Short mmCIF file of C-alpha atoms and ligand atoms in Angstrom, two decimals:
data_model
loop_
_atom_site.label_atom_id
_atom_site.label_comp_id
_atom_site.label_asym_id
_atom_site.label_seq_id
_atom_site.Cartn_x
_atom_site.Cartn_y
_atom_site.Cartn_z
CA MET A 168 -3.15 27.38 9.22
CA SER A 169 -6.72 28.33 8.34
CA GLY A 170 -9.38 27.26 5.84
CA SER A 171 -8.23 30.06 3.50
CA VAL A 172 -4.99 28.22 2.70
CA ARG A 173 -5.23 26.48 -0.70
CA ILE A 174 -4.59 22.76 -0.23
CA LEU A 175 -4.55 20.20 -3.04
CA VAL A 176 -4.72 16.47 -2.29
CA THR A 177 -3.95 14.19 -5.24
CA GLY A 178 -5.28 10.63 -5.18
CA ALA A 179 -8.15 11.91 -3.02
CA THR A 180 -10.41 8.93 -3.74
CA GLY A 181 -7.78 6.34 -2.77
CA ALA A 182 -7.27 4.39 0.43
CA VAL A 183 -4.89 6.97 1.88
CA GLY A 184 -6.06 10.12 0.06
CA GLY A 185 -9.66 9.59 1.25
CA ALA A 186 -8.53 9.44 4.88
CA VAL A 187 -6.27 12.48 4.38
CA MET A 188 -9.20 14.47 2.94
CA ARG A 189 -11.40 13.60 5.95
CA ALA A 190 -8.67 14.41 8.47
CA LEU A 191 -7.97 17.79 6.84
CA ASP A 192 -11.69 18.56 6.73
CA ALA A 193 -11.96 17.68 10.42
CA ALA A 194 -9.02 19.98 11.17
CA GLY A 195 -10.94 22.88 9.60
CA HIS A 196 -9.27 22.96 6.16
CA ARG A 197 -11.08 23.02 2.84
CA PRO A 198 -8.89 20.76 0.71
CA HIS A 199 -9.40 20.21 -3.02
CA GLY A 200 -9.13 16.62 -4.17
CA VAL A 201 -7.96 15.21 -7.49
CA SER A 202 -8.32 11.77 -9.02
CA ARG A 203 -8.59 10.20 -12.46
CA ARG A 204 -12.31 9.51 -12.19
CA GLY A 205 -13.32 12.17 -9.67
CA GLY A 206 -14.95 11.67 -6.30
CA THR A 207 -18.24 12.53 -4.70
CA GLY A 208 -18.52 15.45 -2.33
CA PRO A 209 -17.40 19.04 -2.57
CA ARG A 210 -14.14 20.21 -4.17
CA GLN A 211 -13.43 16.93 -5.95
CA HIS A 212 -11.88 17.31 -9.41
CA VAL A 213 -11.09 15.05 -12.34
CA TRP A 214 -7.53 15.25 -13.68
CA GLN A 215 -5.32 12.58 -15.22
CA VAL A 216 -2.22 13.93 -13.54
CA GLY A 217 0.85 13.62 -15.72
CA ARG A 218 -1.19 12.70 -18.80
CA GLU A 219 -2.93 16.01 -19.56
CA GLU A 220 -2.79 19.68 -18.61
CA PRO A 221 -4.53 20.56 -15.32
CA PRO A 222 -8.06 21.99 -15.59
CA PRO A 223 -8.17 25.77 -14.95
CA ALA A 224 -9.52 25.35 -11.39
CA LEU A 225 -6.44 23.39 -10.41
CA ARG A 226 -3.70 25.58 -11.83
CA GLY A 227 -1.20 26.67 -9.23
CA PRO A 228 0.41 27.88 -7.33
CA TRP A 229 -0.89 26.02 -4.28
CA ASP A 230 0.06 26.75 -0.67
CA THR A 231 0.13 23.04 0.12
CA VAL A 232 0.06 19.90 -2.01
CA VAL A 233 -0.36 16.46 -0.45
CA HIS A 234 0.62 14.06 -3.22
CA CYS A 235 -1.06 10.69 -2.64
CA ALA A 236 -1.82 9.72 -6.27
CA ALA A 237 0.00 6.59 -7.36
CA ASP A 238 -0.45 3.30 -9.12
CA THR A 239 0.45 0.75 -6.46
CA ARG A 240 0.52 -2.30 -8.76
CA TRP A 241 3.79 -4.21 -8.52
CA ASN A 242 3.73 -5.81 -11.92
CA LEU A 243 3.68 -2.87 -14.35
CA PRO A 244 6.42 -2.78 -17.00
CA PHE A 245 9.10 -0.29 -15.88
CA GLU A 246 8.23 2.40 -18.48
CA GLU A 247 4.59 2.19 -17.45
CA ALA A 248 5.46 2.46 -13.74
CA GLU A 249 7.45 5.59 -14.58
CA ARG A 250 4.48 7.06 -16.48
CA ALA A 251 2.13 6.11 -13.62
CA ASN A 252 4.20 7.38 -10.68
CA VAL A 253 7.02 9.68 -11.80
CA ASP A 254 5.23 11.71 -14.51
CA PRO A 255 2.36 12.69 -12.13
CA LEU A 256 4.90 13.98 -9.60
CA ARG A 257 6.56 16.08 -12.33
CA ALA A 258 3.14 17.56 -13.16
CA VAL A 259 2.43 18.24 -9.48
CA LEU A 260 5.80 19.97 -9.04
CA ARG A 261 4.78 22.37 -11.84
CA LEU A 262 1.90 23.55 -9.60
CA THR A 263 4.28 24.49 -6.79
CA THR A 264 6.52 27.46 -6.00
CA PRO A 265 9.42 27.62 -3.52
CA GLU A 266 6.81 28.64 -0.90
CA THR A 267 4.58 25.61 -1.43
CA HIS A 268 4.61 22.95 1.27
CA LEU A 269 4.79 19.67 -0.67
CA VAL A 270 3.99 16.50 1.28
CA HIS A 271 4.97 13.54 -0.85
CA LEU A 272 3.66 10.12 0.20
CA SER A 273 6.06 7.29 -0.38
CA SER A 274 6.46 3.69 0.72
CA SER A 275 8.78 2.09 3.27
CA TYR A 276 9.50 -0.46 0.53
CA ALA A 277 10.89 2.30 -1.75
CA THR A 278 14.26 1.53 -0.20
CA GLY A 279 14.19 -1.76 -2.14
CA LEU A 280 16.81 -4.43 -1.63
CA ALA A 281 19.69 -2.08 -0.81
CA GLY A 282 17.93 -0.21 2.00
CA ASP A 283 17.97 3.24 0.36
CA VAL A 284 16.47 5.04 -2.63
CA THR A 285 19.68 6.19 -4.32
CA SER A 286 20.05 3.55 -7.03
CA PRO A 287 18.32 4.15 -10.39
CA SER A 288 18.93 0.49 -11.33
CA PRO A 289 15.85 -1.78 -11.44
CA ASP A 290 18.04 -4.54 -9.97
CA ALA A 291 18.12 -2.70 -6.63
CA TYR A 292 14.36 -3.15 -6.12
CA ARG A 293 11.88 -6.02 -5.78
CA ASN A 294 9.65 -4.65 -8.54
CA SER A 295 8.80 -1.66 -10.75
CA TYR A 296 6.56 -0.11 -8.08
CA GLU A 297 9.40 0.18 -5.55
CA TRP A 298 11.75 1.39 -8.29
CA SER A 299 9.30 4.13 -9.36
CA LYS A 300 8.63 5.24 -5.76
CA ALA A 301 12.38 5.52 -5.16
CA ALA A 302 12.62 7.64 -8.35
CA THR A 303 9.89 9.96 -7.01
CA GLU A 304 11.80 10.49 -3.76
CA ARG A 305 14.96 11.38 -5.72
CA LEU A 306 12.90 13.79 -7.83
CA VAL A 307 11.48 15.49 -4.73
CA HIS A 308 15.03 15.95 -3.37
CA ALA A 309 16.20 17.38 -6.71
CA GLU A 310 13.29 19.74 -7.38
CA SER A 311 11.84 20.81 -4.05
CA ALA A 312 13.88 22.37 -1.28
CA ARG A 313 11.24 22.27 1.48
CA ALA A 314 9.22 19.11 1.09
CA ASP A 315 8.09 16.44 3.49
CA ILE A 316 8.54 12.85 2.34
CA VAL A 317 6.40 10.42 4.33
CA ARG A 318 7.14 6.70 4.06
CA PHE A 319 4.95 4.01 5.53
CA PRO A 320 4.46 0.25 5.09
CA VAL A 321 1.27 -1.74 4.32
CA VAL A 322 -1.87 0.34 4.88
CA MET A 323 -4.93 -0.99 6.72
CA GLY A 324 -8.18 0.81 7.52
CA ALA A 325 -9.43 3.13 10.26
CA ARG A 326 -8.52 2.24 13.84
CA THR A 327 -12.15 2.28 15.05
CA ASP A 328 -13.82 0.14 12.38
CA GLY A 329 -11.32 -0.88 9.70
CA LEU A 330 -12.95 1.35 7.06
CA LEU A 331 -10.97 1.74 3.85
CA ASP A 332 -12.03 3.69 0.78
CA ARG A 333 -10.36 1.11 -1.47
CA TYR A 334 -9.14 -2.43 -1.03
CA SER A 335 -6.07 -3.25 -3.08
CA GLY A 336 -2.56 -4.65 -2.63
CA PHE A 337 -2.53 -6.64 0.61
CA PHE A 338 -6.17 -7.70 0.20
CA TRP A 339 -4.98 -10.41 -2.22
CA LEU A 340 -4.36 -12.32 1.04
CA PRO A 341 -7.94 -12.69 2.40
CA THR A 342 -9.21 -13.17 -1.16
CA SER A 343 -6.66 -15.93 -1.78
CA LEU A 344 -7.14 -17.60 1.61
CA CYS A 345 -10.87 -17.92 0.98
CA SER A 346 -10.49 -19.13 -2.62
CA GLY A 347 -7.69 -21.54 -1.74
CA ALA A 348 -5.20 -19.77 -4.02
CA VAL A 349 -2.56 -19.68 -1.28
CA PRO A 350 -1.32 -23.24 -0.79
CA ALA A 351 0.96 -22.54 2.18
CA MET A 352 2.21 -19.81 4.43
CA VAL A 353 5.58 -19.19 2.83
CA ALA A 354 7.54 -16.80 5.04
CA GLU A 355 10.88 -16.49 6.78
CA GLU A 356 10.54 -17.59 10.39
CA LYS A 357 11.52 -14.17 11.77
CA ALA A 358 9.78 -12.09 9.08
CA LEU A 359 7.82 -9.02 10.19
CA LEU A 360 4.75 -7.49 8.60
CA ASP A 361 4.76 -3.79 9.35
CA ILE A 362 1.37 -2.12 9.09
CA VAL A 363 -0.13 1.31 9.68
CA SER A 364 -3.72 2.52 9.80
CA THR A 365 -4.90 5.15 7.32
CA ASP A 366 -5.58 7.21 10.47
CA ASP A 367 -1.88 7.13 11.39
CA VAL A 368 -0.91 8.53 7.98
CA ALA A 369 -3.75 11.08 7.84
CA GLN A 370 -3.04 12.38 11.33
CA HIS A 371 0.67 12.62 10.62
CA VAL A 372 0.02 14.61 7.42
CA THR A 373 -2.35 16.93 9.34
CA ARG A 374 0.36 17.54 11.96
CA LEU A 375 2.95 18.28 9.26
CA LEU A 376 0.63 20.86 7.69
CA ALA A 377 0.05 22.49 11.08
CA ALA A 378 3.82 22.72 11.64
CA GLY A 379 4.41 24.26 8.18
CA ALA A 380 7.00 23.51 5.51
CA PRO A 381 10.40 22.38 6.81
CA ALA A 382 13.54 24.42 6.17
CA ALA A 383 15.01 21.51 4.19
CA THR A 384 13.54 18.29 2.81
CA ARG A 385 12.47 16.14 5.74
CA LEU A 386 11.79 12.40 5.92
CA SER A 387 9.26 10.72 8.23
CA VAL A 388 9.01 6.93 8.39
CA LEU A 389 5.83 5.67 10.05
CA GLY A 390 5.33 2.10 11.25
CA ARG A 391 5.80 -0.33 14.11
CA GLY A 392 9.46 -0.96 13.25
CA ASP A 393 10.95 -3.75 15.38
CA ARG A 394 7.58 -4.13 17.16
CA ALA A 395 5.73 -5.06 13.95
CA GLN A 396 3.69 -8.27 14.03
CA PRO A 397 5.60 -11.37 12.93
CA VAL A 398 4.23 -12.58 9.58
CA ALA A 399 3.05 -15.89 11.06
CA GLU A 400 1.06 -14.03 13.74
CA ALA A 401 -0.37 -11.59 11.17
CA PHE A 402 -1.54 -14.57 9.04
CA GLU A 403 -3.32 -15.91 12.13
CA THR A 404 -4.92 -12.50 12.76
CA VAL A 405 -6.21 -12.50 9.18
CA ARG A 406 -7.52 -16.07 9.51
CA ALA A 407 -9.16 -15.32 12.87
CA ALA A 408 -10.88 -12.22 11.46
CA LEU A 409 -12.16 -14.17 8.45
CA ASN A 410 -13.33 -17.05 10.65
CA THR A 411 -15.21 -14.70 13.00
CA TRP A 412 -17.11 -13.34 10.01
CA ARG A 413 -17.59 -16.82 8.51
CA ALA A 414 -18.93 -18.22 11.81
CA ALA A 415 -21.47 -15.39 11.97
CA HIS A 416 -22.59 -16.24 8.42
CA GLY A 417 -22.72 -20.03 8.73
CA VAL A 418 -19.62 -20.63 6.55
CA PRO A 419 -17.08 -23.32 7.59
CA PRO A 420 -13.86 -21.97 9.11
CA LEU A 421 -10.59 -21.76 7.19
CA ASP A 422 -7.94 -24.25 8.27
CA ARG A 423 -4.47 -23.16 9.31
CA LEU A 424 -2.12 -23.36 6.30
CA PRO A 425 1.06 -25.43 6.41
CA SER A 426 4.02 -23.11 6.91
CA MET A 427 7.40 -23.25 5.21
CA THR A 428 10.32 -20.97 4.41
CA PRO A 429 10.75 -19.45 0.92
CA GLU A 430 13.80 -21.70 0.50
CA GLN A 431 11.78 -24.85 1.21
CA TRP A 432 9.03 -23.62 -1.10
CA ASN A 433 11.30 -22.61 -3.99
CA ARG A 434 13.67 -25.61 -3.81
CA PHE A 435 11.30 -28.45 -3.06
CA TYR A 436 7.63 -27.62 -3.53
CA LEU A 437 7.73 -25.30 -6.54
CA PRO A 438 9.73 -27.62 -8.88
CA PHE A 439 7.37 -30.45 -7.89
CA ALA A 440 4.33 -28.21 -8.38
CA GLU A 441 5.55 -27.03 -11.78
CA GLN A 442 5.64 -30.62 -13.00
CA HIS A 443 2.30 -31.73 -11.64
CA LEU A 444 -0.12 -28.82 -11.30
CA ASP A 445 -2.61 -27.86 -13.96
CA ARG A 446 -2.41 -24.54 -15.80
CA ALA A 447 -4.88 -22.70 -13.53
CA GLN A 448 -3.06 -23.84 -10.39
CA LEU A 449 0.29 -22.81 -11.88
CA LEU A 450 -1.03 -19.34 -12.65
CA ARG A 451 -2.05 -18.99 -9.01
CA VAL A 452 1.34 -20.17 -7.81
CA THR A 453 3.09 -17.68 -10.10
CA ALA A 454 0.91 -14.81 -8.85
CA PHE A 455 1.60 -15.87 -5.28
CA ARG A 456 5.37 -15.76 -5.90
CA ALA A 457 5.19 -11.96 -6.37
CA TYR A 458 4.18 -11.55 -2.72
CA GLN A 459 6.85 -13.76 -1.21
CA GLY A 460 9.44 -10.99 -1.03
CA TYR A 461 7.13 -9.02 1.23
CA LEU A 462 6.69 -11.92 3.62
CA SER A 463 10.42 -12.36 3.98
CA VAL A 464 11.45 -8.97 5.39
CA THR A 465 13.33 -9.81 8.57
CA GLU A 466 15.08 -6.46 9.02
CA PRO A 467 12.64 -4.04 10.70
CA PHE A 468 12.11 -0.63 9.13
CA GLU A 469 13.81 2.16 11.06
CA VAL A 470 10.83 4.29 11.98
CA THR A 471 10.92 7.94 12.97
CA HIS A 472 7.30 7.83 14.19
CA ARG A 473 6.19 4.59 15.83
CA VAL A 474 2.46 4.02 15.45
CA PRO A 475 0.32 2.31 18.14
CA ASP A 476 -0.25 -1.46 17.99
CA THR A 477 -1.81 -2.62 14.71
CA ALA A 478 -3.00 -6.20 15.39
CA LEU A 479 -6.54 -4.97 16.11
CA VAL A 480 -6.42 -2.66 13.07
CA LEU A 481 -5.56 -5.67 10.90
CA HIS A 482 -8.39 -7.73 12.46
CA ARG A 483 -10.96 -4.95 11.99
CA SER A 484 -9.84 -4.18 8.45
CA ILE A 485 -10.10 -7.81 7.38
CA ARG A 486 -13.55 -8.12 8.97
CA ARG A 487 -14.61 -4.97 7.21
CA TRP A 488 -13.26 -6.40 3.95
CA ALA A 489 -15.35 -9.54 4.54
CA GLU A 490 -18.47 -7.42 5.17
CA THR A 491 -17.97 -5.53 1.93
CA HIS A 492 -16.79 -8.53 -0.15
CA ALA A 493 -19.24 -11.14 1.14
CA SER A 494 -19.20 -13.41 -1.90
CA ALA A 495 -15.39 -13.65 -1.83
CA ALA A 496 -15.35 -14.04 1.96
CA ARG A 497 -17.82 -16.94 2.00
CA ARG A 498 -15.95 -19.09 -0.54
CA VAL A 499 -14.87 -22.54 0.58
CA PRO A 500 -11.29 -23.21 -0.56
CA ARG A 501 -10.83 -26.14 -2.91
CA PRO A 502 -8.08 -28.47 -1.70
CA TRP A 503 -4.84 -28.54 -3.74
CA ARG A 504 -4.61 -31.72 -5.79
CA THR A 505 -1.94 -32.90 -8.16
N1 NAP B 179 -1.85 1.06 0.07
C1 NAP B 179 -0.70 0.77 0.68
O1 NAP B 179 -0.57 -0.30 1.33
C2 NAP B 179 0.46 1.75 0.63
C3 NAP B 179 1.61 1.44 1.36
C4 NAP B 179 2.70 2.31 1.34
C5 NAP B 179 2.61 3.49 0.61
N2 NAP B 179 1.50 3.76 -0.12
C6 NAP B 179 1.48 5.02 -0.87
O2 NAP B 179 0.36 5.79 -0.45
C7 NAP B 179 -0.11 6.58 -1.53
C8 NAP B 179 -1.60 6.36 -1.70
O3 NAP B 179 -1.80 4.99 -2.04
P1 NAP B 179 -3.24 4.33 -1.93
O4 NAP B 179 -3.08 3.00 -1.33
O5 NAP B 179 -4.19 5.31 -1.34
O6 NAP B 179 -3.60 4.13 -3.48
P2 NAP B 179 -5.03 3.77 -4.08
O7 NAP B 179 -6.00 3.37 -3.03
O8 NAP B 179 -4.77 2.82 -5.21
O9 NAP B 179 -5.53 5.17 -4.68
C9 NAP B 179 -4.84 5.80 -5.72
C10 NAP B 179 -5.43 7.17 -5.92
O10 NAP B 179 -4.62 7.88 -6.85
C11 NAP B 179 -5.43 8.31 -7.95
N3 NAP B 179 -4.57 8.34 -9.13
C12 NAP B 179 -3.66 7.42 -9.51
N4 NAP B 179 -3.02 7.85 -10.62
C13 NAP B 179 -3.54 9.06 -10.93
C14 NAP B 179 -3.30 10.01 -11.94
N5 NAP B 179 -2.37 9.82 -12.91
N6 NAP B 179 -4.03 11.14 -11.95
C15 NAP B 179 -4.96 11.37 -11.01
N7 NAP B 179 -5.22 10.52 -10.01
C16 NAP B 179 -4.52 9.37 -9.97
C17 NAP B 179 -6.57 7.32 -8.00
O11 NAP B 179 -7.65 7.88 -8.73
P3 NAP B 179 -8.81 6.96 -9.39
O12 NAP B 179 -9.55 6.38 -8.23
O13 NAP B 179 -9.66 7.88 -10.17
O14 NAP B 179 -8.11 5.92 -10.20
C18 NAP B 179 -6.84 7.16 -6.50
O15 NAP B 179 -7.53 8.29 -6.03
C19 NAP B 179 0.73 6.20 -2.74
O16 NAP B 179 1.77 7.13 -2.88
C20 NAP B 179 1.28 4.85 -2.37
O17 NAP B 179 2.51 4.61 -3.04
C21 NAP B 179 0.41 2.93 -0.11
#
């Protein structure tokens, strides 16, 4: 595939889209990028995908579309999650023809609680984000005969230096550890935290483009699978990375958090906390509850492409986060008091 092939990357300013743009550039392509606010650099366009018609420069058909644009917030109302994640895919599909190679980025968590994406019921998923990502996979199957669907778990930065174009989602953890918003490590004993680097995703997408569109819709699942870091170990990696940065900046280290299972937390600590904590503390506890489901995944994802070890990627990404979020990283957690 040469630089003359028209490639569109949606979500080009995001954590994953930014890395995909760089990898495609490095492979000799000249991709066009799209985002709501537009990016810096050549061939970056502004388009609210799914909310307005595409600008003339972006009208199709495209040879290849790598669809990374998404709203990854877990707490959107369901109709809003549909507008944020399903409507943009519908708009992107209108730029394709049967010859277009569509690479649709999804999430390993799109399989929700049942382990597959088939159910349209919100009850089959942990939240509206998973539900909407499952809906996008079903839409790709229904509307595109030759697409690649690429699922992956939590995304960390570049393998060499932890660089990420955007810090969202998982980065609630270092923020909360430093501010004291996480009162305990609440996780199942055998829970795994599967992680990939943006490089793993970007390189995989580049390889898919080099191979060309599949004869029928094809699924790749990237990750560490049953070799993912246990959650308790990943928490320690995060704490160690933060403490390395804090030591270098004269900030006291973070203590190890008490650990407990979700059952212990929900049955004993939470009812007690709800009676005795103040409003601000309760708000923090409620926000924290949203993440529990992700720290309780004991069944490894079945990966089709196992990525190299990610413990160092996690360490470097958290250190990089600390470098770029110094005021949050140097906070000294206030002890929990009732
Ligand atoms: N991050 C993770 O841990 C993770 C894990 C598994 C799967 N994924 C999947 O990976 C993909 C990329 O996620 P990410 O983490 O890179 O997200 P991100 O960092 O939040 O970036 C989202 C990107 O999409 C753009 N965007 C969102 N809605 C848009 C719209 N309607 N029109 C135009 N642009 C829009 C944003 O543009 P603006 O900057 O202008 O808002 C931004 O460029 C998504 O499909 C996500 O579901 C992510």
